[in-house]
Short mmCIF file of C-alpha atoms in Angstrom, two decimals:
data_model
loop_
_atom_site.label_atom_id
_atom_site.label_comp_id
_atom_site.label_asym_id
_atom_site.label_seq_id
_atom_site.Cartn_x
_atom_site.Cartn_y
_atom_site.Cartn_z
CA MET A 1 11.27 -6.36 -18.73
CA SER A 2 7.79 -7.68 -18.17
CA GLY A 3 6.08 -7.66 -14.83
CA PRO A 4 5.11 -5.24 -12.11
CA PHE A 5 8.14 -3.04 -12.06
CA SER A 6 9.56 -0.32 -14.25
CA ARG A 7 10.55 -1.48 -17.70
CA ARG A 8 13.44 0.96 -17.51
CA LYS A 9 15.26 -0.86 -14.73
CA ALA A 10 14.90 -4.30 -13.25
CA ARG A 11 13.15 -4.34 -9.89
CA ILE A 12 12.52 -6.89 -7.20
CA PRO A 13 9.05 -7.99 -6.12
CA TYR A 14 9.40 -6.61 -2.60
CA ARG A 15 9.24 -2.87 -2.49
CA SER A 16 7.09 -1.65 0.33
CA SER A 17 7.56 -1.21 4.02
CA TRP A 18 5.55 -2.69 6.78
CA PHE A 19 3.81 -0.16 8.92
CA TRP A 20 5.63 -0.70 12.19
CA THR A 21 9.25 -0.51 11.01
CA ARG A 22 9.65 2.88 12.65
CA ARG A 23 8.19 1.62 15.91
CA LEU A 24 10.65 -1.27 15.93
CA ARG A 25 13.65 0.73 14.76
CA GLY A 26 14.74 1.60 18.27
CA VAL A 27 14.50 -2.03 19.30
CA LEU A 28 15.47 -3.90 16.16
CA ALA A 29 18.12 -1.44 15.05
CA GLY A 30 18.88 -1.45 11.35
CA ALA A 31 15.51 -2.76 10.12
CA LEU A 32 15.01 -1.92 6.45
CA LEU A 33 12.15 0.28 5.24
CA LEU A 34 10.83 -1.77 2.38
CA ALA A 35 8.18 -1.97 2.30
CA ALA A 36 -17.68 11.74 -13.67
CA ALA A 37 -16.80 10.75 -17.22
CA GLY A 38 -14.01 12.36 -19.19
CA VAL A 39 -14.60 15.12 -21.71
CA GLY A 40 -13.54 15.11 -25.33
CA ALA A 41 -12.39 11.52 -25.05
CA VAL A 42 -10.19 9.90 -27.69
CA PRO A 43 -9.92 6.30 -26.47
CA ALA A 44 -6.42 4.89 -26.59
CA ALA A 45 -7.39 2.00 -28.83
CA ALA A 46 -8.75 4.44 -31.40
CA ALA A 47 -5.73 6.76 -31.45
CA ASP A 48 -4.55 7.93 -34.87
CA GLU A 49 -0.93 7.05 -34.14
CA PRO A 50 -0.53 3.57 -32.65
CA ASP A 51 3.02 4.32 -31.56
CA SER A 52 2.01 7.56 -29.84
CA PRO A 53 -1.53 7.09 -28.48
CA THR A 54 -3.15 10.38 -27.50
CA VAL A 55 -6.00 10.90 -25.05
CA THR A 56 -7.86 14.10 -24.16
CA THR A 57 -8.42 14.63 -20.46
CA ARG A 58 -10.29 17.42 -18.68
CA TYR A 59 -7.02 19.33 -18.33
CA GLY A 60 -5.47 18.71 -21.75
CA GLN A 61 -4.16 16.04 -24.09
CA VAL A 62 -1.60 13.43 -23.10
CA ARG A 63 0.49 11.43 -25.55
CA GLY A 64 1.62 8.09 -24.23
CA GLU A 65 3.54 5.15 -25.60
CA ALA A 66 2.48 1.82 -27.08
CA GLY A 67 3.85 -1.35 -25.54
CA GLU A 68 3.49 -4.93 -26.72
CA SER A 69 0.05 -5.38 -25.20
CA ALA A 70 -0.82 -2.11 -23.44
CA TYR A 71 -0.64 1.64 -23.78
CA SER A 72 1.05 3.57 -20.99
CA TYR A 73 0.54 7.22 -20.04
CA LEU A 74 3.06 8.31 -17.45
CA GLY A 75 3.52 11.39 -15.33
CA ILE A 76 0.02 12.86 -15.63
CA PRO A 77 -0.55 15.63 -13.05
CA TYR A 78 -3.67 15.00 -10.96
CA ALA A 79 -3.14 17.97 -8.63
CA ALA A 80 -1.17 21.20 -8.51
CA PRO A 81 2.40 20.94 -7.18
CA PRO A 82 2.13 21.26 -3.36
CA VAL A 83 4.93 23.82 -3.10
CA GLY A 84 5.27 27.26 -1.56
CA ASP A 85 2.02 28.29 0.10
CA LEU A 86 0.49 24.93 -0.94
CA ARG A 87 2.93 22.97 1.22
CA TRP A 88 0.82 21.23 3.89
CA LYS A 89 -2.44 22.20 2.22
CA PRO A 90 -5.10 19.87 0.77
CA PRO A 91 -4.36 19.16 -2.90
CA ALA A 92 -5.57 21.73 -5.43
CA PRO A 93 -6.66 20.93 -9.03
CA PRO A 94 -3.89 20.86 -11.64
CA ALA A 95 -3.47 23.64 -14.20
CA ARG A 96 -4.70 23.10 -17.74
CA TRP A 97 -2.17 22.86 -20.56
CA THR A 98 -2.21 23.36 -24.31
CA GLY A 99 -0.97 20.92 -26.90
CA ALA A 100 -0.28 17.26 -26.25
CA ARG A 101 1.67 16.65 -23.05
CA ASP A 102 4.43 14.07 -23.30
CA ALA A 103 3.31 11.15 -21.15
CA THR A 104 6.18 8.78 -21.86
CA THR A 105 8.29 9.86 -18.87
CA PRO A 106 7.32 9.36 -15.22
CA GLY A 107 6.76 12.31 -12.94
CA ASN A 108 9.10 12.87 -10.03
CA PRO A 109 8.66 10.67 -6.96
CA CYS A 110 7.71 12.50 -3.77
CA MET A 111 10.32 13.72 -1.30
CA GLN A 112 11.90 10.81 0.54
CA ALA A 113 15.18 9.60 1.90
CA ASN A 114 17.49 7.42 -0.14
CA SER A 115 15.96 3.95 -0.25
CA SER A 116 18.68 2.17 -2.19
CA THR A 117 18.73 -1.54 -1.37
CA PRO A 118 20.20 -4.66 -2.95
CA TRP A 119 16.96 -4.72 -4.99
CA GLY A 120 17.04 -1.18 -6.37
CA ASP A 121 15.89 2.30 -5.42
CA LEU A 122 12.40 2.12 -3.97
CA ALA A 123 11.63 5.64 -5.18
CA GLY A 124 11.73 4.44 -8.77
CA PRO A 125 12.97 6.65 -11.62
CA GLY A 126 13.24 10.42 -11.35
CA THR A 127 14.46 12.81 -8.66
CA PRO A 128 12.46 13.10 -5.43
CA SER A 129 10.70 16.45 -5.33
CA GLU A 130 7.79 18.26 -3.70
CA ASP A 131 6.40 18.59 -7.24
CA CYS A 132 5.33 14.97 -7.33
CA LEU A 133 1.55 14.59 -7.58
CA TYR A 134 1.47 12.53 -10.75
CA LEU A 135 -0.21 9.32 -11.79
CA ASN A 136 0.23 6.71 -14.53
CA VAL A 137 -2.44 4.96 -16.60
CA HIS A 138 -1.97 1.57 -18.26
CA ALA A 139 -4.68 0.46 -20.73
CA PRO A 140 -4.93 -2.72 -22.83
CA ALA A 141 -4.06 -2.08 -26.48
CA GLU A 142 -6.82 -4.39 -27.65
CA ARG A 143 -10.08 -2.64 -28.47
CA SER A 144 -13.07 -3.22 -26.23
CA PRO A 145 -16.79 -2.67 -27.00
CA ARG A 146 -17.38 -1.62 -23.41
CA ALA A 147 -15.68 0.44 -20.76
CA ARG A 148 -13.26 -1.55 -18.62
CA PRO A 149 -13.09 -1.76 -14.82
CA VAL A 150 -10.39 0.38 -13.22
CA MET A 151 -7.84 -0.71 -10.61
CA VAL A 152 -6.10 2.11 -8.72
CA TRP A 153 -2.90 1.02 -6.94
CA ILE A 154 -1.64 2.74 -3.78
CA HIS A 155 1.98 1.90 -3.12
CA GLY A 156 3.44 0.96 0.25
CA GLY A 157 6.59 2.17 1.95
CA GLY A 158 5.68 3.00 5.54
CA PHE A 159 4.19 6.34 4.41
CA THR A 160 7.77 7.56 3.95
CA ILE A 161 9.16 6.00 0.75
CA GLY A 162 8.06 4.57 -2.61
CA SER A 163 6.34 5.70 -5.80
CA GLY A 164 3.60 4.64 -8.16
CA THR A 165 5.99 4.40 -11.10
CA PHE A 166 7.91 1.66 -9.35
CA TYR A 167 5.06 -0.64 -10.42
CA ASP A 168 4.39 -1.30 -14.11
CA GLY A 169 0.69 -2.06 -14.53
CA SER A 170 0.89 -2.98 -18.23
CA GLU A 171 0.73 -6.75 -17.85
CA LEU A 172 -1.98 -6.61 -15.20
CA ALA A 173 -4.01 -4.35 -17.51
CA ALA A 174 -3.58 -6.52 -20.59
CA ARG A 175 -4.09 -9.91 -18.97
CA GLY A 176 -6.86 -8.78 -16.63
CA ASP A 177 -8.73 -6.62 -19.18
CA VAL A 178 -8.68 -3.66 -16.79
CA ILE A 179 -7.34 -0.11 -16.68
CA VAL A 180 -4.56 0.17 -14.11
CA VAL A 181 -3.68 3.47 -12.41
CA THR A 182 -0.65 3.94 -10.16
CA LEU A 183 0.03 7.17 -8.28
CA ASN A 184 2.37 9.16 -6.07
CA TYR A 185 1.26 10.84 -2.85
CA ARG A 186 3.05 13.05 -0.36
CA LEU A 187 5.20 11.14 2.09
CA GLY A 188 6.81 11.60 5.47
CA ALA A 189 6.68 15.06 7.00
CA PHE A 190 5.44 16.50 3.70
CA GLY A 191 2.39 14.23 3.75
CA TYR A 192 1.59 13.72 7.41
CA LEU A 193 2.81 16.66 9.52
CA ALA A 194 0.13 17.64 12.03
CA HIS A 195 0.65 21.00 13.75
CA PRO A 196 -1.58 23.45 15.64
CA GLY A 197 -0.66 26.22 13.19
CA LEU A 198 -1.84 24.10 10.27
CA ALA A 199 -5.07 23.29 12.12
CA GLU A 200 -5.68 27.03 12.58
CA GLU A 201 -5.46 27.47 8.79
CA SER A 202 -7.98 24.69 8.19
CA PRO A 203 -11.71 25.60 8.05
CA GLU A 204 -12.33 22.35 9.94
CA GLY A 205 -9.50 22.74 12.42
CA VAL A 206 -7.55 19.66 11.32
CA SER A 207 -4.03 19.00 10.14
CA GLY A 208 -2.01 16.14 8.74
CA ASN A 209 -3.43 13.45 6.41
CA TYR A 210 -2.31 15.38 3.32
CA GLY A 211 -1.03 12.16 1.75
CA LEU A 212 -4.45 10.55 2.20
CA LEU A 213 -6.11 13.61 0.68
CA ASP A 214 -3.72 13.30 -2.28
CA GLN A 215 -4.89 9.74 -2.84
CA GLN A 216 -8.52 10.89 -2.76
CA ALA A 217 -7.69 13.65 -5.24
CA ALA A 218 -6.24 11.00 -7.55
CA LEU A 219 -9.43 8.96 -7.20
CA ARG A 220 -11.47 12.04 -8.11
CA TRP A 221 -9.25 12.54 -11.16
CA VAL A 222 -9.99 8.95 -12.12
CA ARG A 223 -13.74 9.53 -11.76
CA GLN A 224 -13.53 12.62 -13.99
CA ASN A 225 -11.07 11.40 -16.64
CA ILE A 226 -10.72 7.65 -16.84
CA ALA A 227 -13.49 7.21 -19.45
CA ALA A 228 -11.12 8.90 -21.92
CA PHE A 229 -8.77 5.94 -21.48
CA GLY A 230 -11.53 3.36 -21.94
CA GLY A 231 -12.22 2.95 -18.21
CA ASP A 232 -15.53 2.81 -16.37
CA PRO A 233 -15.67 5.46 -13.61
CA GLY A 234 -18.51 3.48 -12.04
CA GLU A 235 -16.35 0.36 -11.59
CA VAL A 236 -13.26 1.43 -9.63
CA THR A 237 -11.31 -0.89 -7.36
CA VAL A 238 -8.78 0.68 -5.02
CA PHE A 239 -5.99 -1.68 -3.98
CA GLY A 240 -2.68 -1.41 -2.20
CA GLU A 241 -0.11 -3.17 -0.04
CA SER A 242 1.40 -2.40 3.37
CA ALA A 243 0.99 1.36 3.90
CA GLY A 244 -1.03 1.22 0.67
CA GLY A 245 -3.26 -1.48 2.15
CA GLY A 246 -3.63 0.60 5.29
CA SER A 247 -4.59 3.57 3.11
CA VAL A 248 -7.27 1.48 1.41
CA CYS A 249 -8.90 0.74 4.76
CA GLN A 250 -8.59 4.38 5.78
CA HIS A 251 -10.50 5.38 2.64
CA LEU A 252 -13.12 2.78 3.53
CA VAL A 253 -13.91 4.71 6.71
CA SER A 254 -13.28 8.24 5.37
CA PRO A 255 -16.51 10.15 4.57
CA ARG A 256 -14.59 12.12 1.94
CA ALA A 257 -13.98 9.01 -0.13
CA ARG A 258 -17.68 8.29 -0.57
CA GLY A 259 -18.44 7.29 -4.18
CA LEU A 260 -14.79 7.33 -5.27
CA PHE A 261 -14.46 3.52 -5.47
CA HIS A 262 -16.70 0.47 -5.62
CA ARG A 263 -14.49 -2.37 -4.40
CA ALA A 264 -11.40 -2.53 -2.22
CA ILE A 265 -8.39 -4.82 -1.86
CA ALA A 266 -6.12 -4.41 1.18
CA GLN A 267 -2.90 -6.40 1.09
CA SER A 268 -0.98 -6.69 4.37
CA GLY A 269 -2.13 -3.43 5.87
CA CYS A 270 -5.60 -3.10 7.38
CA GLY A 271 -6.47 -2.21 10.95
CA PHE A 272 -3.22 -0.73 12.27
CA PRO A 273 -3.85 1.63 15.20
CA LEU A 274 -3.27 5.30 14.38
CA PRO A 275 -2.36 8.26 16.58
CA THR A 276 -4.92 10.87 17.53
CA GLN A 277 -4.87 14.37 16.07
CA GLN A 278 -3.86 15.77 19.45
CA SER A 279 -0.90 13.44 19.90
CA GLN A 280 0.25 13.91 16.33
CA GLN A 281 0.08 17.71 16.66
CA HIS A 282 2.15 17.46 19.81
CA THR A 283 4.72 15.41 17.91
CA GLY A 284 4.63 17.94 15.07
CA THR A 285 5.23 20.83 17.43
CA SER A 286 8.23 19.09 18.98
CA TRP A 287 9.60 18.33 15.54
CA ALA A 288 9.18 21.97 14.46
CA ASP A 289 11.11 23.00 17.56
CA THR A 290 14.11 20.98 16.39
CA LEU A 291 14.10 23.15 13.26
CA GLY A 292 13.91 26.33 15.31
CA CYS A 293 10.38 27.02 14.08
CA ALA A 294 7.59 28.29 16.30
CA ASP A 295 5.07 28.73 13.47
CA VAL A 296 4.07 27.39 10.09
CA ALA A 297 5.50 30.35 8.19
CA CYS A 298 8.95 29.38 9.42
CA LEU A 299 8.42 25.77 8.38
CA ARG A 300 7.24 26.79 4.91
CA ALA A 301 10.33 28.95 4.49
CA LYS A 302 12.61 25.95 5.06
CA PRO A 303 14.02 24.24 1.96
CA ALA A 304 12.62 20.80 1.28
CA SER A 305 16.04 19.22 1.79
CA ALA A 306 16.25 20.57 5.35
CA LEU A 307 12.79 19.26 6.16
CA LEU A 308 13.66 15.87 4.73
CA THR A 309 16.80 15.64 6.82
CA ALA A 310 14.96 16.64 9.99
CA ALA A 311 12.17 14.17 9.20
CA GLN A 312 14.61 11.29 9.74
CA ASN A 313 14.45 11.95 13.49
CA PRO A 314 13.70 8.49 14.96
CA GLY A 315 11.18 10.03 17.36
CA ALA A 316 8.96 11.24 14.51
CA ARG A 317 6.13 9.04 13.28
CA TRP A 318 4.84 10.10 9.86
CA VAL A 319 1.51 8.36 9.56
CA PRO A 320 -2.17 9.34 9.16
CA ASN A 321 -4.02 10.47 12.26
CA VAL A 322 -7.60 10.18 13.54
CA ASP A 323 -8.69 13.81 13.10
CA GLY A 324 -12.47 13.37 13.31
CA ARG A 325 -12.96 14.56 9.72
CA VAL A 326 -10.79 12.80 7.15
CA LEU A 327 -10.55 9.85 9.54
CA PRO A 328 -13.38 10.05 12.08
CA LEU A 329 -12.51 6.86 13.97
CA GLN A 330 -9.91 4.15 14.35
CA ILE A 331 -10.42 1.54 11.62
CA PRO A 332 -11.66 -1.33 13.86
CA GLU A 333 -14.04 0.98 15.73
CA ALA A 334 -15.51 2.35 12.49
CA LEU A 335 -15.92 -1.18 11.11
CA GLU A 336 -17.52 -2.45 14.32
CA LYS A 337 -20.05 0.40 14.18
CA GLY A 338 -20.67 -0.19 10.49
CA ARG A 339 -19.47 3.32 9.68
CA PHE A 340 -17.68 2.53 6.44
CA HIS A 341 -18.43 2.36 2.73
CA ARG A 342 -20.28 -0.91 2.15
CA VAL A 343 -18.34 -2.15 -0.83
CA PRO A 344 -17.00 -5.68 -1.30
CA VAL A 345 -13.58 -6.07 0.31
CA LEU A 346 -10.82 -8.58 -0.36
CA GLN A 347 -7.95 -8.55 2.09
CA GLY A 348 -5.21 -10.72 3.45
CA THR A 349 -1.63 -11.27 4.50
CA THR A 350 1.38 -13.39 3.66
CA ALA A 351 2.21 -16.46 5.72
CA ASP A 352 5.56 -15.11 6.92
CA GLU A 353 5.09 -11.32 7.00
CA GLY A 354 7.78 -10.64 9.59
CA ARG A 355 10.67 -12.73 8.29
CA LEU A 356 12.20 -10.20 5.91
CA THR A 357 12.32 -7.62 8.68
CA VAL A 358 14.14 -10.14 10.85
CA ALA A 359 16.51 -10.92 7.98
CA THR A 360 17.39 -7.28 7.32
CA THR A 361 17.73 -6.53 11.02
CA TYR A 362 19.97 -9.47 11.82
CA ASP A 363 21.46 -11.59 9.02
CA LEU A 364 21.89 -8.84 6.45
CA ALA A 365 23.35 -6.62 9.17
CA GLY A 366 25.98 -9.28 9.87
CA ARG A 367 24.65 -10.51 13.21
CA PRO A 368 22.27 -13.48 12.91
CA LEU A 369 19.77 -13.83 15.73
CA THR A 370 20.90 -16.43 18.27
CA ALA A 371 18.96 -18.57 20.72
CA ALA A 372 20.26 -16.36 23.53
CA GLY A 373 19.25 -13.22 21.66
CA TYR A 374 15.71 -14.42 20.96
CA PRO A 375 14.19 -13.77 24.42
CA VAL A 376 16.12 -10.49 24.62
CA ALA A 377 14.47 -9.29 21.40
CA VAL A 378 11.02 -10.43 22.57
CA ARG A 379 11.39 -8.72 25.94
CA ALA A 380 12.51 -5.50 24.27
CA LEU A 381 9.42 -5.59 22.07
CA TYR A 382 6.73 -6.73 24.49
CA GLY A 383 7.94 -5.78 27.97
CA VAL A 384 5.75 -7.16 30.73
CA ARG A 385 3.90 -9.37 28.24
CA ALA A 386 7.09 -11.06 27.03
CA ASP A 387 6.75 -14.16 29.23
CA ALA A 388 3.27 -14.88 27.84
CA VAL A 389 4.55 -14.37 24.30
CA LEU A 390 7.58 -16.61 24.81
CA ALA A 391 5.36 -19.32 26.30
CA ARG A 392 3.23 -19.36 23.14
CA TYR A 393 6.23 -19.20 20.79
CA PRO A 394 8.76 -21.60 22.35
CA LEU A 395 12.00 -21.75 20.43
CA ALA A 396 11.82 -25.55 20.26
CA GLU A 397 8.83 -25.32 17.89
CA TYR A 398 10.74 -23.37 15.23
CA GLY A 399 13.66 -24.20 13.01
CA THR A 400 15.64 -21.11 14.00
CA PRO A 401 15.34 -18.16 16.40
CA ALA A 402 14.75 -15.95 13.34
CA GLU A 403 11.73 -18.00 12.30
CA ALA A 404 10.32 -17.79 15.84
CA LEU A 405 10.67 -14.01 15.97
CA GLY A 406 9.31 -13.79 12.42
CA ALA A 407 6.20 -15.72 13.52
CA ILE A 408 5.62 -13.32 16.42
CA LEU A 409 5.87 -10.28 14.17
CA THR A 410 3.66 -11.91 11.54
CA ASP A 411 0.90 -12.78 13.98
CA SER A 412 0.96 -9.70 16.20
CA GLN A 413 1.35 -7.00 13.57
CA PHE A 414 -0.40 -8.45 10.53
CA ALA A 415 -2.34 -11.71 10.58
CA CYS A 416 -4.55 -11.11 13.60
CA LEU A 417 -5.21 -7.45 12.85
CA GLN A 418 -6.32 -8.33 9.32
CA SER A 419 -8.37 -11.31 10.52
CA ARG A 420 -10.21 -8.96 12.85
CA THR A 421 -11.00 -6.42 10.12
CA ALA A 422 -12.21 -9.17 7.79
CA ARG A 423 -14.52 -10.42 10.55
CA LEU A 424 -15.88 -6.96 11.32
CA MET A 425 -16.54 -6.20 7.65
CA ALA A 426 -18.29 -9.53 7.14
CA SER A 427 -21.20 -8.31 9.30
CA HIS A 428 -21.97 -5.58 6.75
CA THR A 429 -20.64 -6.49 3.30
CA ARG A 430 -19.01 -9.22 1.23
CA SER A 431 -15.71 -9.91 2.92
CA TYR A 432 -13.01 -12.17 1.50
CA GLN A 433 -9.73 -13.07 3.20
CA TYR A 434 -6.59 -14.77 1.88
CA GLU A 435 -3.20 -15.95 3.04
CA PHE A 436 -0.41 -15.99 0.48
CA ALA A 437 1.68 -19.07 1.25
CA ASP A 438 4.32 -19.65 -1.42
CA ARG A 439 7.13 -20.60 0.93
CA HIS A 440 9.65 -20.16 -1.90
CA ALA A 441 8.34 -16.84 -3.19
CA MET A 442 11.68 -15.07 -2.74
CA ASP A 443 14.17 -17.88 -3.19
CA TYR A 444 15.18 -16.51 -6.57
CA LEU A 445 16.84 -13.55 -4.85
CA ASN A 446 19.39 -15.82 -3.20
CA LEU A 447 19.73 -13.53 -0.19
CA PRO A 448 22.54 -14.51 2.21
CA VAL A 449 20.37 -15.38 5.19
CA SER A 450 20.61 -18.33 7.56
CA PHE A 451 16.92 -19.27 7.56
CA PRO A 452 14.17 -19.66 4.96
CA LEU A 453 12.41 -16.40 4.13
CA GLY A 454 9.19 -18.25 3.30
CA ALA A 455 6.40 -15.93 2.12
CA PRO A 456 7.40 -12.57 3.67
CA HIS A 457 5.84 -9.14 3.55
CA GLY A 458 5.39 -7.92 -0.02
CA SER A 459 6.21 -11.23 -1.69
CA GLU A 460 2.72 -11.53 -3.20
CA ILE A 461 2.94 -8.29 -5.19
CA ARG A 462 4.58 -9.65 -8.33
CA TYR A 463 2.09 -12.55 -8.36
CA VAL A 464 -0.75 -10.01 -8.54
CA PHE A 465 0.91 -7.81 -11.16
CA GLY A 466 1.95 -10.67 -13.43
CA GLY A 467 5.69 -10.54 -12.84
CA VAL A 468 6.46 -14.14 -11.92
CA SER A 469 8.83 -16.33 -13.88
CA GLY A 470 9.37 -19.28 -11.61
CA THR A 471 8.48 -22.94 -11.42
CA PRO A 472 5.43 -24.19 -13.32
CA ALA A 473 3.52 -24.33 -10.02
CA GLN A 474 4.48 -20.76 -9.13
CA ASN A 475 3.53 -19.52 -12.60
CA ALA A 476 0.16 -21.25 -12.28
CA LEU A 477 -0.42 -19.68 -8.85
CA ALA A 478 0.46 -16.24 -10.23
CA ALA A 479 -1.99 -16.68 -13.11
CA ARG A 480 -4.74 -17.68 -10.68
CA MET A 481 -4.02 -14.77 -8.35
CA LEU A 482 -4.06 -12.25 -11.19
CA GLY A 483 -7.34 -13.86 -12.22
CA TYR A 484 -8.82 -13.63 -8.73
CA TRP A 485 -7.83 -9.97 -8.30
CA THR A 486 -9.06 -8.80 -11.70
CA ALA A 487 -12.28 -10.85 -11.51
CA PHE A 488 -12.95 -9.09 -8.23
CA ALA A 489 -12.45 -5.75 -10.05
CA HIS A 490 -14.92 -6.87 -12.74
CA THR A 491 -17.62 -8.38 -10.51
CA GLY A 492 -16.88 -7.92 -6.80
CA VAL A 493 -16.36 -11.68 -6.52
CA PRO A 494 -12.87 -13.28 -6.69
CA TYR A 495 -13.65 -15.93 -9.28
CA ALA A 496 -10.95 -17.27 -11.57
CA ALA A 497 -11.17 -19.86 -14.32
CA ASP A 498 -9.50 -23.16 -13.46
CA ALA A 499 -9.09 -22.04 -9.84
CA PRO A 500 -10.85 -23.22 -6.67
CA ARG A 501 -13.95 -21.38 -5.52
CA TRP A 502 -13.28 -18.60 -3.05
CA SER A 503 -15.85 -18.44 -0.24
CA GLN A 504 -16.50 -15.45 1.96
CA TYR A 505 -15.18 -15.02 5.49
CA PRO A 506 -14.77 -16.94 7.80
CA GLN A 507 -13.12 -19.18 5.21
CA VAL A 508 -9.64 -18.01 4.29
CA GLN A 509 -8.27 -18.80 0.84
CA VAL A 510 -4.75 -20.16 1.25
CA LEU A 511 -2.83 -19.36 -1.93
CA ALA A 512 0.01 -21.83 -2.36
CA PRO A 513 1.69 -23.27 -5.48
CA GLU A 514 1.04 -26.83 -4.46
CA VAL A 515 -2.69 -26.37 -3.99
CA ILE A 516 -5.15 -23.59 -3.19
CA THR A 517 -7.24 -24.55 -0.18
CA ALA A 518 -9.85 -22.99 2.12
CA SER A 519 -8.98 -22.78 5.81
CA THR A 520 -11.23 -22.17 8.79
CA SER A 521 -8.42 -22.30 11.38
CA PHE A 522 -6.58 -19.08 10.52
CA PRO A 523 -7.14 -17.37 13.91
CA GLU A 524 -5.96 -20.48 15.76
CA ASP A 525 -2.98 -20.97 13.47
CA HIS A 526 -1.81 -17.44 14.24
CA LYS A 527 -2.56 -17.49 17.98
CA CYS A 528 -5.00 -14.61 17.59
CA ASP A 529 -6.51 -15.22 21.03
CA LEU A 530 -3.24 -13.92 22.49
CA TRP A 531 -3.03 -10.86 20.27
CA ASN A 532 -6.75 -10.03 20.34
CA GLN A 533 -6.61 -10.06 24.13
CA ALA A 534 -3.78 -7.55 23.98
CA ALA A 535 -5.81 -5.39 21.59
CA GLY A 536 -8.89 -5.58 23.81
CA SER A 537 -11.03 -7.35 21.20
#
């Protein structure tokens, strides 16, 4: 199989979760969680055995596999297994090994609940485990006289599910002339538990954010080792979608990520509000109480399976927190103050972010949303503000109640937040915004829903990774998008041959199969005056 997903098993293009699924779960019951140079380098293209390319990293040799157009090195440890006393500790360096490590098999995905869906298991291959801090490198097989830019992908999944191996970066690497790195990071309670006992262990008095620290450890590994694979450690683009896109923006404002990347791409996930350290520690203490644990020693003695089960408590929210150190400020506040890494940023959303959540909550659960149920759902979500929301989204202006609710979720939770972050960044650095608008992006799945899915959350991923086999217009759009993304990794400017020029914010590049256009009415189209007022901006 070619495209963005594992060659070992066919995957769908939508595999990450939007950030607020947990917040909505109690209201929209049943919503689906989808969502320095290297040493001793032997560049992949110069390997002695083409079928078993070998590279020497700082920690030992890895032997990968040769594909049709790219070499792949899977399951490379970038940190020590966070088990035993290392559970809920910042990542430690991996151990060195002797001989050539087999890098043809993925490492385990991180601990997570079963995410089986009609589209496959979102964890990807392998058995979920605490021993999961592995990454994968995909490098073009064709020789290059110069080091290639590097693109490091952070997967989505609501900070609770997913894996790096679920995405095959081979085609993106080969067609974009880049090195692609995908990675795992700790998820759920294992990655984001904040607790006073953990803060007491920390020299800085903080807890939580272990998953974010894992990602930064992977970026440091890239800086130290990627030259061995033909990559340029001085030209690193970090990119991700949903929770991965949110992580990208969190690294933009994290002092600890300084110098680890040089460009950033945030897809459907920048600017979400995060809990404070204090509130998250309070939540963590309450969660520990449900396990009968009054201290961290008790929690560390619990088997991973028991922690995973307890982590499914609907009252728990496993996300990064603003701790004053790893994350000093909320994303919009940091951007407004200019306290972020001044690298070029490309970011955007899909035109119909919220529709798949509506589909999985209603149609796929056997109870399509009705006209009578529409205001009930809106009132449950927005309380005293519901009348103002319903007045701006009258049912008569939409084909179905599901499309109306999908528009509300799209605008309130994605479009306007990302428009705001693009605007704030534009005052300090090159800022580019897009809207992915292939209204038939997921038609090929033939899902049994009563309304058009349009361009929902995650539907742009396979266009970026080179996994589209659709109409000629869709294939052309995918080629242009892959070109835009990889040109940005090469130059910091999203230029693509045979594609329209992409201007900086406030113009928004609308990516549609019919024609790519520049829009200046994005905030009006998504009723951002309503949602910005609610956000106090």
